[in-house]
PDB file of C-alpha atoms in Angstrom:
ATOM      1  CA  UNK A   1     114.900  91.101  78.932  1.00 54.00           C
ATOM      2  CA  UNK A   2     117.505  91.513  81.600  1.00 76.00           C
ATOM      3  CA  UNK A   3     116.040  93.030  84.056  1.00 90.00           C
ATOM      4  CA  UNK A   4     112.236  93.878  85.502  1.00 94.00           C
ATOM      5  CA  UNK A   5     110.167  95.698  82.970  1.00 95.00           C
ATOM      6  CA  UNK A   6     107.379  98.031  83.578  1.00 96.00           C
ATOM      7  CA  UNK A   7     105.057 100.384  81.342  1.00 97.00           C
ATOM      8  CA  UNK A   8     104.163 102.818  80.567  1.00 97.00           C
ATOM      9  CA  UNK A   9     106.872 105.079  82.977  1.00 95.00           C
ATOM     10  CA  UNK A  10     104.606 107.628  83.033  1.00 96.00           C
ATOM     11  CA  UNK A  11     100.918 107.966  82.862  1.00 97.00           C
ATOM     12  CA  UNK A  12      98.344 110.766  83.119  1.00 98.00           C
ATOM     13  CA  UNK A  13      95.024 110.354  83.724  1.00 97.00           C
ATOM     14  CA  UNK A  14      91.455 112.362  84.485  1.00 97.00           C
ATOM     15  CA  UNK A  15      90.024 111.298  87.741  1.00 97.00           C
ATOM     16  CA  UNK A  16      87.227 108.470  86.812  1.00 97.00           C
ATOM     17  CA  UNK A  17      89.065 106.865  84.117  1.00 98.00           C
ATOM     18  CA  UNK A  18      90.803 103.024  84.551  1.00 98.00           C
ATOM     19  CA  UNK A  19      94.371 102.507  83.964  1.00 98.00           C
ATOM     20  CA  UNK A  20      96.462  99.334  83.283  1.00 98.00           C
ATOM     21  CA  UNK A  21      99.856  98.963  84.688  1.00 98.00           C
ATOM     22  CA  UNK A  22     101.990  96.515  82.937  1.00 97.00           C
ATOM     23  CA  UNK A  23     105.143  94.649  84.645  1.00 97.00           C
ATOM     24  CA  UNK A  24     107.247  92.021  83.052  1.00 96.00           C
ATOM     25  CA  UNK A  25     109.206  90.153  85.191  1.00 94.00           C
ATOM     26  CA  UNK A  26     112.842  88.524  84.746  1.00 92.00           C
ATOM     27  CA  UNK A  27     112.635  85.089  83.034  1.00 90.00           C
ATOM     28  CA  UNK A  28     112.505  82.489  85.511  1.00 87.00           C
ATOM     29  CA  UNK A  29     111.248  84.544  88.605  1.00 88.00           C
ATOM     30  CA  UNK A  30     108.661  82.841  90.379  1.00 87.00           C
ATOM     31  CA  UNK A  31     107.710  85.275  92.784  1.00 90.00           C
ATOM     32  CA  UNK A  32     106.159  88.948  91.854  1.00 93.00           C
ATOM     33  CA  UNK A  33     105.109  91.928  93.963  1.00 94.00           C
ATOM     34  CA  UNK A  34     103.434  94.902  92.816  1.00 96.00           C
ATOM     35  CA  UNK A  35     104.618  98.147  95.479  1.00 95.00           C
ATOM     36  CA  UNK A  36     103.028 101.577  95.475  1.00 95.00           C
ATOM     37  CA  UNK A  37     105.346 104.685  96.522  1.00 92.00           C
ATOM     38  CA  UNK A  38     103.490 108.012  97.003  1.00 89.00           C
ATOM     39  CA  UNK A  39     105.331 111.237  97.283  1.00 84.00           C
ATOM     40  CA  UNK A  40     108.556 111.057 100.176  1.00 79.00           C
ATOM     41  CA  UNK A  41     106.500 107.935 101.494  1.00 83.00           C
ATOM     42  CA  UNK A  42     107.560 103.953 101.783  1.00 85.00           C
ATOM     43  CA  UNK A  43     106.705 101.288  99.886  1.00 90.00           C
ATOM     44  CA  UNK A  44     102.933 100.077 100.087  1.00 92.00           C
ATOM     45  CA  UNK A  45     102.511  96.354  99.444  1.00 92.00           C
ATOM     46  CA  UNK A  46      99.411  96.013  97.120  1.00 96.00           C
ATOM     47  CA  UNK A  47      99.550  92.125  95.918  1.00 95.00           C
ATOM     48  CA  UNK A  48     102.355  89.003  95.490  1.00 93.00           C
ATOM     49  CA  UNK A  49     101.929  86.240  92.885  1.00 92.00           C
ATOM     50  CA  UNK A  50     103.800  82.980  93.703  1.00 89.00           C
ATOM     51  CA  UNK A  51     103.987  80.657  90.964  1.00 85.00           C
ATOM     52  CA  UNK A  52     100.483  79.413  90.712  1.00 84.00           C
ATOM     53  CA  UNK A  53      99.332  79.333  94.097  1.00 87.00           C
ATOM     54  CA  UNK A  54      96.928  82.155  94.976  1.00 90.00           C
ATOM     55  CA  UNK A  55      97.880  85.634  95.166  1.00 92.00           C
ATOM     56  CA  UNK A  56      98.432  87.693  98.276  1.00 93.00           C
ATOM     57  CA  UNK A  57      95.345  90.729  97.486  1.00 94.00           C
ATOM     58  CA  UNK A  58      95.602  91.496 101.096  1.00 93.00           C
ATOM     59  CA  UNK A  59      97.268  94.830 100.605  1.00 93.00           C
ATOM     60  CA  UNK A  60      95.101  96.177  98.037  1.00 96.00           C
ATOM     61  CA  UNK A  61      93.140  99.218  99.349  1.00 95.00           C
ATOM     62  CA  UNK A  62      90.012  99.111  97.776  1.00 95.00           C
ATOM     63  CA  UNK A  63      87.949  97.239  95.069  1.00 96.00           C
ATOM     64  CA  UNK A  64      88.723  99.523  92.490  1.00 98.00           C
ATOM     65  CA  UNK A  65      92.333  98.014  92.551  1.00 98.00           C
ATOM     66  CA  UNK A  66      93.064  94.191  90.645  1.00 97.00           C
ATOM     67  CA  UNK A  67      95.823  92.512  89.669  1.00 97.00           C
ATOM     68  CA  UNK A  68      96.561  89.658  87.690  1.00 95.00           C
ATOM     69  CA  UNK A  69      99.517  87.448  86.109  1.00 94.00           C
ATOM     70  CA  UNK A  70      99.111  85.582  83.441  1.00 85.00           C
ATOM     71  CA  UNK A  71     100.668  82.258  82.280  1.00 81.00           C
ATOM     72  CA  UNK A  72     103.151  82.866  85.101  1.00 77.00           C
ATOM     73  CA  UNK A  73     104.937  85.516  84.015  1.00 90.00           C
ATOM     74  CA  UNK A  74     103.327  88.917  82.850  1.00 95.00           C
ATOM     75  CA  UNK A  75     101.649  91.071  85.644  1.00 97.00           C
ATOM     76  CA  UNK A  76      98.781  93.814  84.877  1.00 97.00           C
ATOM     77  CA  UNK A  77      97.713  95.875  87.777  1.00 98.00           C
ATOM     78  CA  UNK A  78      94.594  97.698  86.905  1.00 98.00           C
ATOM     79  CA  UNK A  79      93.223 100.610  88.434  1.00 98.00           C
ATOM     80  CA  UNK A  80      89.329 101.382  88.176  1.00 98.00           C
ATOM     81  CA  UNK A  81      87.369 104.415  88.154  1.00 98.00           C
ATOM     82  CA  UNK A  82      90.909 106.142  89.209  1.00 98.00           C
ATOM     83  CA  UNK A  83      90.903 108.598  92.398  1.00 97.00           C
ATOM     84  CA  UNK A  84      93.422 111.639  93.158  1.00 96.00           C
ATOM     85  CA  UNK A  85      94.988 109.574  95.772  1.00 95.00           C
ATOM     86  CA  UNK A  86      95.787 106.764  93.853  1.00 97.00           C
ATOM     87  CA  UNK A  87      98.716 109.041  92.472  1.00 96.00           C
ATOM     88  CA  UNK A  88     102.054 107.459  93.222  1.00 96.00           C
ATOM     89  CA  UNK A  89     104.846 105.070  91.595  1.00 95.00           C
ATOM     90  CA  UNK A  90     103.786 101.737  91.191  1.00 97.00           C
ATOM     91  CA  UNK A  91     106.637  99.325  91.681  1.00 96.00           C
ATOM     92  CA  UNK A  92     106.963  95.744  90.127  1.00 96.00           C
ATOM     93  CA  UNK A  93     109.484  93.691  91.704  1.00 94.00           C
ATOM     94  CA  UNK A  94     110.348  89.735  91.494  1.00 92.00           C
ATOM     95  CA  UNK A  95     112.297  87.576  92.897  1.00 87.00           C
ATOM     96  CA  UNK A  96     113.774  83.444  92.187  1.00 78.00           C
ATOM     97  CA  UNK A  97     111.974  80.908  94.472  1.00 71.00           C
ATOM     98  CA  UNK A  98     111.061  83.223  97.930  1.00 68.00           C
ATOM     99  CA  UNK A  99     112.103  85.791  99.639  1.00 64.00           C
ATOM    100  CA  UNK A 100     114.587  84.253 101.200  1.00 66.00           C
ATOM    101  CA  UNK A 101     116.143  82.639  98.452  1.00 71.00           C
ATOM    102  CA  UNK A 102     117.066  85.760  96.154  1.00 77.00           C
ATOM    103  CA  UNK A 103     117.977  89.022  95.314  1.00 82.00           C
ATOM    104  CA  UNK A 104     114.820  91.015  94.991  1.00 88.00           C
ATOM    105  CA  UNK A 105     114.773  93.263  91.351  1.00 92.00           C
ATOM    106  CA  UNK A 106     112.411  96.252  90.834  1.00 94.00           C
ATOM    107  CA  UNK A 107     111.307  97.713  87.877  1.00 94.00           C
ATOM    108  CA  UNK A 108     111.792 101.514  87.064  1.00 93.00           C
ATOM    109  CA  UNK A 109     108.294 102.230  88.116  1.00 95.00           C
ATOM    110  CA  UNK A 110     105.058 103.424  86.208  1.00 96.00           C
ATOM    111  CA  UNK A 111     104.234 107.252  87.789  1.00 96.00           C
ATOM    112  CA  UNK A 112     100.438 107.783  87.327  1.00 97.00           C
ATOM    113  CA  UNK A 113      99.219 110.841  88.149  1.00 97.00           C
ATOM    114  CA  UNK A 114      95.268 111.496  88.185  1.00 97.00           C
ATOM    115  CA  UNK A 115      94.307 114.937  87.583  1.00 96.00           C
TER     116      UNK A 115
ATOM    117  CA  UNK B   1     106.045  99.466 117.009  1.00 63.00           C
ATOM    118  CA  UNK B   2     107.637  98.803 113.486  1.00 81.00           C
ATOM    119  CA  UNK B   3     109.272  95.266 112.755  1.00 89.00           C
ATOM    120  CA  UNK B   4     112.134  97.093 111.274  1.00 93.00           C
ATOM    121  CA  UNK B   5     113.565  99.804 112.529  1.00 93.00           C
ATOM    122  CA  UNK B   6     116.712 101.846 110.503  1.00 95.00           C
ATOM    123  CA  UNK B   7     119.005 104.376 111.889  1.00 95.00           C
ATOM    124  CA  UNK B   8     119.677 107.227 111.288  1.00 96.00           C
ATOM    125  CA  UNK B   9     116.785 108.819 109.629  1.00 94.00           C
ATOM    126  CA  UNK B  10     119.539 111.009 107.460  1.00 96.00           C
ATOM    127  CA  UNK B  11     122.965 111.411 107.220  1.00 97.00           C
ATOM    128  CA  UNK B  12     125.286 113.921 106.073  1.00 97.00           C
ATOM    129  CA  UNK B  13     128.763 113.228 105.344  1.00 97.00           C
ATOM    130  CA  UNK B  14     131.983 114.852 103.545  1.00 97.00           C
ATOM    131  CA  UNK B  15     132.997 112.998 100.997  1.00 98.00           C
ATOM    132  CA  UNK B  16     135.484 109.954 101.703  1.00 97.00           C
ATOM    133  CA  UNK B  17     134.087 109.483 104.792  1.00 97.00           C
ATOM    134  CA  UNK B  18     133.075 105.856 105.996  1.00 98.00           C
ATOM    135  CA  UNK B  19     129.492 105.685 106.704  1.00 98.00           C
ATOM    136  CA  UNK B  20     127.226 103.319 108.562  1.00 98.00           C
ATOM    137  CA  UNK B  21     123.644 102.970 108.524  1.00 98.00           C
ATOM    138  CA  UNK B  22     121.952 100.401 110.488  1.00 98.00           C
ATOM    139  CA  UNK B  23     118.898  98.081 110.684  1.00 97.00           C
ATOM    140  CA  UNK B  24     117.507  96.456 113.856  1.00 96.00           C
ATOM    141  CA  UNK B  25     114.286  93.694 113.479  1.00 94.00           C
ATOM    142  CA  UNK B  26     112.234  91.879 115.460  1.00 92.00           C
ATOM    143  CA  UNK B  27     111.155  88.959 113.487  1.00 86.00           C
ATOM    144  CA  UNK B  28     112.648  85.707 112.877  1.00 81.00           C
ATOM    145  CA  UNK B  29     114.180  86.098 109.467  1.00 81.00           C
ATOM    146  CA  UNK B  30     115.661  83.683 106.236  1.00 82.00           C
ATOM    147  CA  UNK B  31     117.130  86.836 105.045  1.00 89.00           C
ATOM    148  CA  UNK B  32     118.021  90.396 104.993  1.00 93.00           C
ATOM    149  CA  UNK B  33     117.678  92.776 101.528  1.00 94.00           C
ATOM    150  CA  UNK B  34     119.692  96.096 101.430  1.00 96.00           C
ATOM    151  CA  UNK B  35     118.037  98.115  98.601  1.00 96.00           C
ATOM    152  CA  UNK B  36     118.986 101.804  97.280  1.00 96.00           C
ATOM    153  CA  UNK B  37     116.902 104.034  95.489  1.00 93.00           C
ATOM    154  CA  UNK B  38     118.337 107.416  93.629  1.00 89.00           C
ATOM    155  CA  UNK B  39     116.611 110.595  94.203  1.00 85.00           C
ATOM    156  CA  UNK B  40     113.865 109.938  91.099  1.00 79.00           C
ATOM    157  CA  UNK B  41     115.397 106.721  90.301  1.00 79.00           C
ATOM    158  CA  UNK B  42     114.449 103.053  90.845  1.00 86.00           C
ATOM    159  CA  UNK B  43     114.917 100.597  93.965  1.00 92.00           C
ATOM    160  CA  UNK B  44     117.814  98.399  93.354  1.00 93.00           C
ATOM    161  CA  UNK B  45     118.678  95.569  95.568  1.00 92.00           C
ATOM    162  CA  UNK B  46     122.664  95.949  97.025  1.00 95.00           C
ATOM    163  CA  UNK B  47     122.688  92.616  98.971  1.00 93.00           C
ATOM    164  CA  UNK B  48     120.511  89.191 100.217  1.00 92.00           C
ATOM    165  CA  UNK B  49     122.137  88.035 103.093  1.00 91.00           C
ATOM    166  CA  UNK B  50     121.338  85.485 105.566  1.00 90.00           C
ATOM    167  CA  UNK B  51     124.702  85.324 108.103  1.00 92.00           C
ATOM    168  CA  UNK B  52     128.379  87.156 108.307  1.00 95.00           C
ATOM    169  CA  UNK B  53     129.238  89.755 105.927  1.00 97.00           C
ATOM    170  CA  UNK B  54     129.462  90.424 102.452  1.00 96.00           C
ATOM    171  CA  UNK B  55     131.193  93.120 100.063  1.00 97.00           C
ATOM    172  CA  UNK B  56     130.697  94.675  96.909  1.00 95.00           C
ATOM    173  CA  UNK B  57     133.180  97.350  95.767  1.00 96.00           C
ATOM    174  CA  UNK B  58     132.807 100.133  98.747  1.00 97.00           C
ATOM    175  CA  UNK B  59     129.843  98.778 100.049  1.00 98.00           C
ATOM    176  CA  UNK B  60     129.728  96.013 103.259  1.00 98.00           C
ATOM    177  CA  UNK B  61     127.187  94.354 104.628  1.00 98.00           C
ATOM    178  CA  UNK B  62     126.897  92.988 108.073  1.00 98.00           C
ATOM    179  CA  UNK B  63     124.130  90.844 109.872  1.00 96.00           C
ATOM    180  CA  UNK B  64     124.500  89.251 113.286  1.00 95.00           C
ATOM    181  CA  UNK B  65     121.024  87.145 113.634  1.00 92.00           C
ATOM    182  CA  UNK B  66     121.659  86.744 117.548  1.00 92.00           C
ATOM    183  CA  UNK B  67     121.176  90.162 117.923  1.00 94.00           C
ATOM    184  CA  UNK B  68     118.745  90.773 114.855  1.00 94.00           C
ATOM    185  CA  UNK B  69     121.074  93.692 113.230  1.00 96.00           C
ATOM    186  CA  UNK B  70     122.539  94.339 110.361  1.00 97.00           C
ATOM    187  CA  UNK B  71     124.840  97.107 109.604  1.00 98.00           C
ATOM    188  CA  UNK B  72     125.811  98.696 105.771  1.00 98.00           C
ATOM    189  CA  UNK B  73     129.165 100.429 105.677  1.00 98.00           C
ATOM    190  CA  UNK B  74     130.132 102.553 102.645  1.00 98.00           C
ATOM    191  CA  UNK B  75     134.065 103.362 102.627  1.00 97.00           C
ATOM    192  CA  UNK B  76     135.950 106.086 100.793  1.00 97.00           C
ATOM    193  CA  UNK B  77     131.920 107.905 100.153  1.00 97.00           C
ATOM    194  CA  UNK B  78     131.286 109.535  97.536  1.00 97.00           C
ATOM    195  CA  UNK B  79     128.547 111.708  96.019  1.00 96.00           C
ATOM    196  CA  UNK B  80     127.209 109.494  93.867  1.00 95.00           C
ATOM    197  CA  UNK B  81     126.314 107.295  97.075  1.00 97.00           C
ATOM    198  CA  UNK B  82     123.934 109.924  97.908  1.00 97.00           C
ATOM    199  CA  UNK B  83     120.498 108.102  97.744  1.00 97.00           C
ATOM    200  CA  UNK B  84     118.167 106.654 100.244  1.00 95.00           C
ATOM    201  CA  UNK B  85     119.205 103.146 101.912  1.00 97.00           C
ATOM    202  CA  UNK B  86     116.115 100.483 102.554  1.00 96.00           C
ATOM    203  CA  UNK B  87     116.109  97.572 104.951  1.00 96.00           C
ATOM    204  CA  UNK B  88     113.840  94.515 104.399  1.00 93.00           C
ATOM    205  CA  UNK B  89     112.977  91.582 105.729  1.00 92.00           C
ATOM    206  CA  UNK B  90     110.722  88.956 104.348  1.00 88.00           C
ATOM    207  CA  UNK B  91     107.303  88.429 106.708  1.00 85.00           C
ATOM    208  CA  UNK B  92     106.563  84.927 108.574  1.00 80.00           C
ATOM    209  CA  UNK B  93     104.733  83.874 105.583  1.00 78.00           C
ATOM    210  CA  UNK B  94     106.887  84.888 103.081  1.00 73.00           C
ATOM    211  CA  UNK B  95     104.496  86.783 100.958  1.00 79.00           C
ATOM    212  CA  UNK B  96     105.432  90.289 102.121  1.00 84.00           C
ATOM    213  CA  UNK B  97     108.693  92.324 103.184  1.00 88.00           C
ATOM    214  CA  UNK B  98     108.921  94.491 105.938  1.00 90.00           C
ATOM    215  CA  UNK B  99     110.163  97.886 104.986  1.00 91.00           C
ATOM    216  CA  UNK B 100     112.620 100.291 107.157  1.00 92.00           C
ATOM    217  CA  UNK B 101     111.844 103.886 106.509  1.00 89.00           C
ATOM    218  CA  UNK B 102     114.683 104.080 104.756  1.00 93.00           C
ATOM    219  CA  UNK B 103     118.185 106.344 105.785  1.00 96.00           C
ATOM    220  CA  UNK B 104     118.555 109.169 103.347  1.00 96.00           C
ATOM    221  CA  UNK B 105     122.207 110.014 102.681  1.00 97.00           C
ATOM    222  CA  UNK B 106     123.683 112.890 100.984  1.00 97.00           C
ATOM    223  CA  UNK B 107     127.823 112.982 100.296  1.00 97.00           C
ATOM    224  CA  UNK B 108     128.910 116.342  99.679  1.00 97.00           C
ATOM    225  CA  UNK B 109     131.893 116.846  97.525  1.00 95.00           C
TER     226      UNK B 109
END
């Protein structure tokens, strides 16, 4: 596609159960972040995937959180055993090359709420 | 203290004003990101720039790496520019951007 895709958009969920995040990145882009944006806050790095070197986890908050992207493209962020305050937008963005190098795309965001 | 810092926090303006909304860092930087996100809406990126100034439409975009600023101007506003502005920079490694808090603007008709 043309631009970052992401699904589902929306996703409710009972506290306990796991959730999968999808994010498709533009063709070509090397470089992909997943972001998480709770309620009027900024954007939380979680993880970045660069090519095939090894990802960045350092910003994911607990265990319960794992990412992974597959044949260089494709990104699933997955969500164990899913809290209240893991509520938020999750954010896929990627990028050409680094991130000095390129225009940085997001996708429309997957809002999971956990009941 | 946070490695980028935006100002102001919100802005109000009639519309047609020119507006400016500014970004100082403190970190050595390849590049600078101006993003925009609508009220409810996705992040979109408005400009990459590394030195000078560039312009799309209304919108301008300023960086002076002496003085680690960068400035974005919106001429002739209008309401639809109401959404909140973002300032990044990428980290020392690369792996991570540093986020402004963002300047929320609202153009009233």
């Amino acid at each position: 596609g043309a631009g970052v895709s992401q699904s589902p958009s929306n996703k409710v969920t009972e506290k306990g159960k796991d959730v999968e995040l999808r994010c498709d990145p533009i063709s070509g882009h090397t470089a992909l972040y997943w972001y998480r944006q709770s309620l009027g806050q900024g954007l939380e790095f979680l993880i970045y995937f660069q090519g095939n070197s090894a990802p960045d986890k350092s910003g994911l908050p607990s265990d319960r959180f794992s990412a992974e992207r597959t044949g260089g493209s494709v990104s699933t962020l997955t969500i164990q055993r899913t809290q209240q305050e893991d509520s938020a937008v999750y954010l896929c963005a990627s990028l050409w090359g680094g991130p000095g190098t390129g225009e940085l795309f997001f996708g429309e965001g997957s809002r999971l709420t956990v009941l | 203290k946070n490695e980028v810092e935006q100002s102001p926090q919100n802005l109000t303006a009639q519309e047609g004003e020119f507006i400016t909304i500014n970004c100082s860092y403190s970190v050595g930087i390849s590049a600078l990101h101006w993003l925009q996100q609508h009220p409810g809406g996705g992040i979109v990126s408005l400009f990459m720039l590394s030195s000078g100034k560039k312009k799309h439409g209304r919108l301008i975009a300023t960086i002076n790496i002496q003085e680690k600023h960068s400035s974005l101007h919106i001429t002739a506003s209008h309401p639809r520019d109401s959404a909140v502005y973002i300032c990044a920079v990428p980290t020392n490694t690369g792996n991570q951007f540093y986020f402004g808090t963002g300047t929320s603007l609202t153009v009233i008709p």
